């Protein structure tokens, strides 16, 4: 490995490698040696920057949450102005992202880690919760705007509707990994946006 004067180079390489490996094969199947090999750094360098694999995983969750935030901003930059159209655009873009991934196996790191380490690692659980809440808050802002404009039902609080959407989306991601198809995501999003989101009495779009 070539030496570098940048103190952030090795930790960034480790984080990039760890994120790729955790998405591909999960937390439990990924060892520190795997991460070091993928990053092309000596295994000892890992412990110069991270106290443990658990601390490293917590940093990975923070990195992934930041990627989620920046991705959301990019999607909204190209979205229509109307709140409901923006929501449809965001989910269409996220589904296209998963469609491009080989075999639809990666899923969402937040959901994957929630199943693997949320119970055993309080530090990771806290960061997973923060990442989940940030995603839900971003969507709740769009839902509230849609409620104000009359596009989205008002009898369900925006925060509650966003939480329901997160649960349905993560469930769809689990099915996607099993079925190796984005059809569960498409079906879940269509049901939510066409049947659950519209105001009462508004004709439902065909699913």
mmCIF file with all atom_site columns, N, CA, C and O in Angstrom, residues 98 103-108 111-112 115 166-192 207:
data_model
loop_
_atom_site.group_PDB
_atom_site.id
_atom_site.type_symbol
_atom_site.label_atom_id
_atom_site.label_alt_id
_atom_site.label_comp_id
_atom_site.label_asym_id
_atom_site.label_entity_id
_atom_site.label_seq_id
_atom_site.pdbx_PDB_ins_code
_atom_site.Cartn_x
_atom_site.Cartn_y
_atom_site.Cartn_z
_atom_site.occupancy
_atom_site.B_iso_or_equiv
_atom_site.pdbx_formal_charge
_atom_site.auth_seq_id
_atom_site.auth_comp_id
_atom_site.auth_asym_id
_atom_site.auth_atom_id
_atom_site.pdbx_PDB_model_num
ATOM 1   N N  . UNK A 1 98  ? -32.468 0.292   -6.904  1.00 0.00 ? 98  UNK A N  1
ATOM 2   C CA . UNK A 1 98  ? -32.419 -1.117  -6.541  1.00 0.00 ? 98  UNK A CA 1
ATOM 3   C C  . UNK A 1 98  ? -32.523 -2.018  -7.769  1.00 0.00 ? 98  UNK A C  1
ATOM 4   O O  . UNK A 1 98  ? -31.945 -3.112  -7.797  1.00 0.00 ? 98  UNK A O  1
ATOM 5   N N  . UNK A 1 103 ? -29.092 -8.687  -8.832  1.00 0.00 ? 103 UNK A N  1
ATOM 6   C CA . UNK A 1 103 ? -29.899 -9.645  -8.067  1.00 0.00 ? 103 UNK A CA 1
ATOM 7   C C  . UNK A 1 103 ? -30.747 -9.008  -6.962  1.00 0.00 ? 103 UNK A C  1
ATOM 8   O O  . UNK A 1 103 ? -31.364 -9.724  -6.179  1.00 0.00 ? 103 UNK A O  1
ATOM 9   N N  . UNK A 1 104 ? -30.761 -7.670  -6.878  1.00 0.00 ? 104 UNK A N  1
ATOM 10  C CA . UNK A 1 104 ? -31.579 -6.980  -5.870  1.00 0.00 ? 104 UNK A CA 1
ATOM 11  C C  . UNK A 1 104 ? -31.275 -7.476  -4.455  1.00 0.00 ? 104 UNK A C  1
ATOM 12  O O  . UNK A 1 104 ? -32.167 -7.606  -3.614  1.00 0.00 ? 104 UNK A O  1
ATOM 13  N N  . UNK A 1 105 ? -30.015 -7.746  -4.153  1.00 0.00 ? 105 UNK A N  1
ATOM 14  C CA . UNK A 1 105 ? -29.669 -8.367  -2.880  1.00 0.00 ? 105 UNK A CA 1
ATOM 15  C C  . UNK A 1 105 ? -29.215 -7.392  -1.800  1.00 0.00 ? 105 UNK A C  1
ATOM 16  O O  . UNK A 1 105 ? -29.196 -7.740  -0.628  1.00 0.00 ? 105 UNK A O  1
ATOM 17  N N  . UNK A 1 106 ? -28.791 -6.191  -2.172  1.00 0.00 ? 106 UNK A N  1
ATOM 18  C CA . UNK A 1 106 ? -28.204 -5.294  -1.177  1.00 0.00 ? 106 UNK A CA 1
ATOM 19  C C  . UNK A 1 106 ? -29.226 -4.807  -0.158  1.00 0.00 ? 106 UNK A C  1
ATOM 20  O O  . UNK A 1 106 ? -28.970 -4.785  1.047   1.00 0.00 ? 106 UNK A O  1
ATOM 21  N N  . UNK A 1 107 ? -30.386 -4.406  -0.624  1.00 0.00 ? 107 UNK A N  1
ATOM 22  C CA . UNK A 1 107 ? -31.389 -3.868  0.274   1.00 0.00 ? 107 UNK A CA 1
ATOM 23  C C  . UNK A 1 107 ? -30.959 -2.540  0.877   1.00 0.00 ? 107 UNK A C  1
ATOM 24  O O  . UNK A 1 107 ? -30.276 -1.745  0.246   1.00 0.00 ? 107 UNK A O  1
ATOM 25  N N  . UNK A 1 108 ? -31.331 -2.313  2.123   1.00 0.00 ? 108 UNK A N  1
ATOM 26  C CA . UNK A 1 108 ? -31.025 -1.064  2.837   1.00 0.00 ? 108 UNK A CA 1
ATOM 27  C C  . UNK A 1 108 ? -30.173 -1.410  4.054   1.00 0.00 ? 108 UNK A C  1
ATOM 28  O O  . UNK A 1 108 ? -30.536 -2.289  4.849   1.00 0.00 ? 108 UNK A O  1
ATOM 29  N N  . UNK A 1 111 ? -32.057 -1.284  7.438   1.00 0.00 ? 111 UNK A N  1
ATOM 30  C CA . UNK A 1 111 ? -32.887 -2.454  7.691   1.00 0.00 ? 111 UNK A CA 1
ATOM 31  C C  . UNK A 1 111 ? -32.065 -3.700  7.937   1.00 0.00 ? 111 UNK A C  1
ATOM 32  O O  . UNK A 1 111 ? -32.384 -4.507  8.824   1.00 0.00 ? 111 UNK A O  1
ATOM 33  N N  . UNK A 1 112 ? -30.998 -3.875  7.161   1.00 0.00 ? 112 UNK A N  1
ATOM 34  C CA . UNK A 1 112 ? -30.140 -5.053  7.327   1.00 0.00 ? 112 UNK A CA 1
ATOM 35  C C  . UNK A 1 112 ? -29.510 -5.091  8.713   1.00 0.00 ? 112 UNK A C  1
ATOM 36  O O  . UNK A 1 112 ? -29.519 -6.117  9.395   1.00 0.00 ? 112 UNK A O  1
ATOM 37  N N  . UNK A 1 115 ? -31.786 -5.866  11.699  1.00 0.00 ? 115 UNK A N  1
ATOM 38  C CA . UNK A 1 115 ? -32.040 -7.293  11.913  1.00 0.00 ? 115 UNK A CA 1
ATOM 39  C C  . UNK A 1 115 ? -30.848 -8.000  12.548  1.00 0.00 ? 115 UNK A C  1
ATOM 40  O O  . UNK A 1 115 ? -31.019 -8.971  13.283  1.00 0.00 ? 115 UNK A O  1
ATOM 41  N N  . UNK A 1 166 ? -42.369 4.047   5.866   1.00 0.00 ? 166 UNK A N  1
ATOM 42  C CA . UNK A 1 166 ? -41.059 3.441   6.144   1.00 0.00 ? 166 UNK A CA 1
ATOM 43  C C  . UNK A 1 166 ? -41.208 1.937   6.389   1.00 0.00 ? 166 UNK A C  1
ATOM 44  O O  . UNK A 1 166 ? -40.447 1.131   5.844   1.00 0.00 ? 166 UNK A O  1
ATOM 45  N N  . UNK A 1 167 ? -42.197 1.566   7.199   1.00 0.00 ? 167 UNK A N  1
ATOM 46  C CA . UNK A 1 167 ? -42.395 0.151   7.508   1.00 0.00 ? 167 UNK A CA 1
ATOM 47  C C  . UNK A 1 167 ? -42.720 -0.647  6.253   1.00 0.00 ? 167 UNK A C  1
ATOM 48  O O  . UNK A 1 167 ? -42.183 -1.751  6.052   1.00 0.00 ? 167 UNK A O  1
ATOM 49  N N  . UNK A 1 168 ? -43.579 -0.103  5.417   1.00 0.00 ? 168 UNK A N  1
ATOM 50  C CA . UNK A 1 168 ? -43.943 -0.794  4.174   1.00 0.00 ? 168 UNK A CA 1
ATOM 51  C C  . UNK A 1 168 ? -42.753 -0.878  3.224   1.00 0.00 ? 168 UNK A C  1
ATOM 52  O O  . UNK A 1 168 ? -42.534 -1.906  2.569   1.00 0.00 ? 168 UNK A O  1
ATOM 53  N N  . UNK A 1 169 ? -41.967 0.199   3.158   1.00 0.00 ? 169 UNK A N  1
ATOM 54  C CA . UNK A 1 169 ? -40.793 0.214   2.279   1.00 0.00 ? 169 UNK A CA 1
ATOM 55  C C  . UNK A 1 169 ? -39.762 -0.815  2.735   1.00 0.00 ? 169 UNK A C  1
ATOM 56  O O  . UNK A 1 169 ? -39.234 -1.578  1.920   1.00 0.00 ? 169 UNK A O  1
ATOM 57  N N  . UNK A 1 170 ? -39.464 -0.850  4.022   1.00 0.00 ? 170 UNK A N  1
ATOM 58  C CA . UNK A 1 170 ? -38.482 -1.808  4.521   1.00 0.00 ? 170 UNK A CA 1
ATOM 59  C C  . UNK A 1 170 ? -38.983 -3.243  4.368   1.00 0.00 ? 170 UNK A C  1
ATOM 60  O O  . UNK A 1 170 ? -38.193 -4.143  4.058   1.00 0.00 ? 170 UNK A O  1
ATOM 61  N N  . UNK A 1 171 ? -40.270 -3.457  4.550   1.00 0.00 ? 171 UNK A N  1
ATOM 62  C CA . UNK A 1 171 ? -40.827 -4.787  4.309   1.00 0.00 ? 171 UNK A CA 1
ATOM 63  C C  . UNK A 1 171 ? -40.711 -5.171  2.846   1.00 0.00 ? 171 UNK A C  1
ATOM 64  O O  . UNK A 1 171 ? -40.396 -6.324  2.515   1.00 0.00 ? 171 UNK A O  1
ATOM 65  N N  . UNK A 1 172 ? -40.939 -4.203  1.958   1.00 0.00 ? 172 UNK A N  1
ATOM 66  C CA . UNK A 1 172 ? -40.781 -4.456  0.536   1.00 0.00 ? 172 UNK A CA 1
ATOM 67  C C  . UNK A 1 172 ? -39.348 -4.800  0.171   1.00 0.00 ? 172 UNK A C  1
ATOM 68  O O  . UNK A 1 172 ? -39.089 -5.649  -0.689  1.00 0.00 ? 172 UNK A O  1
ATOM 69  N N  . UNK A 1 173 ? -38.391 -4.148  0.855   1.00 0.00 ? 173 UNK A N  1
ATOM 70  C CA . UNK A 1 173 ? -36.977 -4.443  0.605   1.00 0.00 ? 173 UNK A CA 1
ATOM 71  C C  . UNK A 1 173 ? -36.626 -5.872  1.027   1.00 0.00 ? 173 UNK A C  1
ATOM 72  O O  . UNK A 1 173 ? -35.850 -6.553  0.341   1.00 0.00 ? 173 UNK A O  1
ATOM 73  N N  . UNK A 1 174 ? -37.194 -6.324  2.133   1.00 0.00 ? 174 UNK A N  1
ATOM 74  C CA . UNK A 1 174 ? -36.957 -7.706  2.559   1.00 0.00 ? 174 UNK A CA 1
ATOM 75  C C  . UNK A 1 174 ? -37.507 -8.689  1.535   1.00 0.00 ? 174 UNK A C  1
ATOM 76  O O  . UNK A 1 174 ? -36.844 -9.674  1.167   1.00 0.00 ? 174 UNK A O  1
ATOM 77  N N  . UNK A 1 175 ? -38.712 -8.437  1.061   1.00 0.00 ? 175 UNK A N  1
ATOM 78  C CA . UNK A 1 175 ? -39.289 -9.304  0.030   1.00 0.00 ? 175 UNK A CA 1
ATOM 79  C C  . UNK A 1 175 ? -38.472 -9.236  -1.254  1.00 0.00 ? 175 UNK A C  1
ATOM 80  O O  . UNK A 1 175 ? -38.295 -10.254 -1.936  1.00 0.00 ? 175 UNK A O  1
ATOM 81  N N  . UNK A 1 176 ? -37.985 -8.058  -1.594  1.00 0.00 ? 176 UNK A N  1
ATOM 82  C CA . UNK A 1 176 ? -37.174 -7.895  -2.798  1.00 0.00 ? 176 UNK A CA 1
ATOM 83  C C  . UNK A 1 176 ? -35.956 -8.814  -2.754  1.00 0.00 ? 176 UNK A C  1
ATOM 84  O O  . UNK A 1 176 ? -35.598 -9.448  -3.756  1.00 0.00 ? 176 UNK A O  1
ATOM 85  N N  . UNK A 1 177 ? -35.301 -8.892  -1.592  1.00 0.00 ? 177 UNK A N  1
ATOM 86  C CA . UNK A 1 177 ? -34.102 -9.715  -1.467  1.00 0.00 ? 177 UNK A CA 1
ATOM 87  C C  . UNK A 1 177 ? -34.427 -11.200 -1.605  1.00 0.00 ? 177 UNK A C  1
ATOM 88  O O  . UNK A 1 177 ? -33.645 -11.973 -2.165  1.00 0.00 ? 177 UNK A O  1
ATOM 89  N N  . UNK A 1 178 ? -35.584 -11.605 -1.107  1.00 0.00 ? 178 UNK A N  1
ATOM 90  C CA . UNK A 1 178 ? -35.981 -13.008 -1.205  1.00 0.00 ? 178 UNK A CA 1
ATOM 91  C C  . UNK A 1 178 ? -36.421 -13.357 -2.622  1.00 0.00 ? 178 UNK A C  1
ATOM 92  O O  . UNK A 1 178 ? -36.040 -14.396 -3.180  1.00 0.00 ? 178 UNK A O  1
ATOM 93  N N  . UNK A 1 179 ? -37.209 -12.468 -3.228  1.00 0.00 ? 179 UNK A N  1
ATOM 94  C CA . UNK A 1 179 ? -37.769 -12.738 -4.548  1.00 0.00 ? 179 UNK A CA 1
ATOM 95  C C  . UNK A 1 179 ? -36.857 -12.302 -5.692  1.00 0.00 ? 179 UNK A C  1
ATOM 96  O O  . UNK A 1 179 ? -37.103 -12.627 -6.844  1.00 0.00 ? 179 UNK A O  1
ATOM 97  N N  . UNK A 1 180 ? -35.805 -11.545 -5.330  1.00 0.00 ? 180 UNK A N  1
ATOM 98  C CA . UNK A 1 180 ? -34.850 -11.017 -6.318  1.00 0.00 ? 180 UNK A CA 1
ATOM 99  C C  . UNK A 1 180 ? -35.573 -10.265 -7.433  1.00 0.00 ? 180 UNK A C  1
ATOM 100 O O  . UNK A 1 180 ? -35.332 -10.458 -8.621  1.00 0.00 ? 180 UNK A O  1
ATOM 101 N N  . UNK A 1 181 ? -36.438 -9.379  -7.003  1.00 0.00 ? 181 UNK A N  1
ATOM 102 C CA . UNK A 1 181 ? -37.242 -8.576  -7.916  1.00 0.00 ? 181 UNK A CA 1
ATOM 103 C C  . UNK A 1 181 ? -37.672 -7.313  -7.195  1.00 0.00 ? 181 UNK A C  1
ATOM 104 O O  . UNK A 1 181 ? -37.904 -7.331  -5.982  1.00 0.00 ? 181 UNK A O  1
ATOM 105 N N  . UNK A 1 182 ? -37.792 -6.198  -7.947  1.00 0.00 ? 182 UNK A N  1
ATOM 106 C CA . UNK A 1 182 ? -38.279 -4.956  -7.341  1.00 0.00 ? 182 UNK A CA 1
ATOM 107 C C  . UNK A 1 182 ? -39.804 -4.894  -7.331  1.00 0.00 ? 182 UNK A C  1
ATOM 108 O O  . UNK A 1 182 ? -40.375 -3.909  -6.861  1.00 0.00 ? 182 UNK A O  1
ATOM 109 N N  . UNK A 1 183 ? -40.452 -5.955  -7.811  1.00 0.00 ? 183 UNK A N  1
ATOM 110 C CA . UNK A 1 183 ? -41.916 -5.951  -7.836  1.00 0.00 ? 183 UNK A CA 1
ATOM 111 C C  . UNK A 1 183 ? -42.532 -5.698  -6.461  1.00 0.00 ? 183 UNK A C  1
ATOM 112 O O  . UNK A 1 183 ? -43.514 -4.945  -6.357  1.00 0.00 ? 183 UNK A O  1
ATOM 113 N N  . UNK A 1 184 ? -42.005 -6.278  -5.358  1.00 0.00 ? 184 UNK A N  1
ATOM 114 C CA . UNK A 1 184 ? -42.589 -5.969  -4.047  1.00 0.00 ? 184 UNK A CA 1
ATOM 115 C C  . UNK A 1 184 ? -42.502 -4.479  -3.693  1.00 0.00 ? 184 UNK A C  1
ATOM 116 O O  . UNK A 1 184 ? -43.413 -3.938  -3.061  1.00 0.00 ? 184 UNK A O  1
ATOM 117 N N  . UNK A 1 185 ? -41.415 -3.819  -4.093  1.00 0.00 ? 185 UNK A N  1
ATOM 118 C CA . UNK A 1 185 ? -41.304 -2.379  -3.857  1.00 0.00 ? 185 UNK A CA 1
ATOM 119 C C  . UNK A 1 185 ? -42.332 -1.629  -4.675  1.00 0.00 ? 185 UNK A C  1
ATOM 120 O O  . UNK A 1 185 ? -43.010 -0.723  -4.168  1.00 0.00 ? 185 UNK A O  1
ATOM 121 N N  . UNK A 1 186 ? -42.448 -1.981  -5.937  1.00 0.00 ? 186 UNK A N  1
ATOM 122 C CA . UNK A 1 186 ? -43.411 -1.311  -6.814  1.00 0.00 ? 186 UNK A CA 1
ATOM 123 C C  . UNK A 1 186 ? -44.830 -1.491  -6.299  1.00 0.00 ? 186 UNK A C  1
ATOM 124 O O  . UNK A 1 186 ? -45.622 -0.533  -6.276  1.00 0.00 ? 186 UNK A O  1
ATOM 125 N N  . UNK A 1 187 ? -45.162 -2.710  -5.862  1.00 0.00 ? 187 UNK A N  1
ATOM 126 C CA . UNK A 1 187 ? -46.517 -2.981  -5.373  1.00 0.00 ? 187 UNK A CA 1
ATOM 127 C C  . UNK A 1 187 ? -46.807 -2.220  -4.083  1.00 0.00 ? 187 UNK A C  1
ATOM 128 O O  . UNK A 1 187 ? -47.894 -1.651  -3.915  1.00 0.00 ? 187 UNK A O  1
ATOM 129 N N  . UNK A 1 188 ? -45.842 -2.211  -3.157  1.00 0.00 ? 188 UNK A N  1
ATOM 130 C CA . UNK A 1 188 ? -46.041 -1.519  -1.883  1.00 0.00 ? 188 UNK A CA 1
ATOM 131 C C  . UNK A 1 188 ? -46.207 -0.018  -2.082  1.00 0.00 ? 188 UNK A C  1
ATOM 132 O O  . UNK A 1 188 ? -47.093 0.612   -1.479  1.00 0.00 ? 188 UNK A O  1
ATOM 133 N N  . UNK A 1 189 ? -45.357 0.572   -2.912  1.00 0.00 ? 189 UNK A N  1
ATOM 134 C CA . UNK A 1 189 ? -45.425 2.012   -3.156  1.00 0.00 ? 189 UNK A CA 1
ATOM 135 C C  . UNK A 1 189 ? -46.721 2.376   -3.871  1.00 0.00 ? 189 UNK A C  1
ATOM 136 O O  . UNK A 1 189 ? -47.382 3.369   -3.519  1.00 0.00 ? 189 UNK A O  1
ATOM 137 N N  . UNK A 1 190 ? -47.126 1.576   -4.855  1.00 0.00 ? 190 UNK A N  1
ATOM 138 C CA . UNK A 1 190 ? -48.370 1.859   -5.572  1.00 0.00 ? 190 UNK A CA 1
ATOM 139 C C  . UNK A 1 190 ? -49.565 1.804   -4.632  1.00 0.00 ? 190 UNK A C  1
ATOM 140 O O  . UNK A 1 190 ? -50.457 2.671   -4.686  1.00 0.00 ? 190 UNK A O  1
ATOM 141 N N  . UNK A 1 191 ? -49.581 0.805   -3.760  1.00 0.00 ? 191 UNK A N  1
ATOM 142 C CA . UNK A 1 191 ? -50.701 0.689   -2.818  1.00 0.00 ? 191 UNK A CA 1
ATOM 143 C C  . UNK A 1 191 ? -50.757 1.890   -1.879  1.00 0.00 ? 191 UNK A C  1
ATOM 144 O O  . UNK A 1 191 ? -51.826 2.458   -1.622  1.00 0.00 ? 191 UNK A O  1
ATOM 145 N N  . UNK A 1 192 ? -49.602 2.304   -1.379  1.00 0.00 ? 192 UNK A N  1
ATOM 146 C CA . UNK A 1 192 ? -49.556 3.441   -0.470  1.00 0.00 ? 192 UNK A CA 1
ATOM 147 C C  . UNK A 1 192 ? -49.974 4.740   -1.162  1.00 0.00 ? 192 UNK A C  1
ATOM 148 O O  . UNK A 1 192 ? -50.841 5.470   -0.675  1.00 0.00 ? 192 UNK A O  1
ATOM 149 N N  . UNK A 1 207 ? -54.287 0.227   -9.207  1.00 0.00 ? 207 UNK A N  1
ATOM 150 C CA . UNK A 1 207 ? -53.006 -0.322  -8.774  1.00 0.00 ? 207 UNK A CA 1
ATOM 151 C C  . UNK A 1 207 ? -52.587 -1.435  -9.721  1.00 0.00 ? 207 UNK A C  1
ATOM 152 O O  . UNK A 1 207 ? -53.387 -2.298  -10.023 1.00 0.00 ? 207 UNK A O  1
#
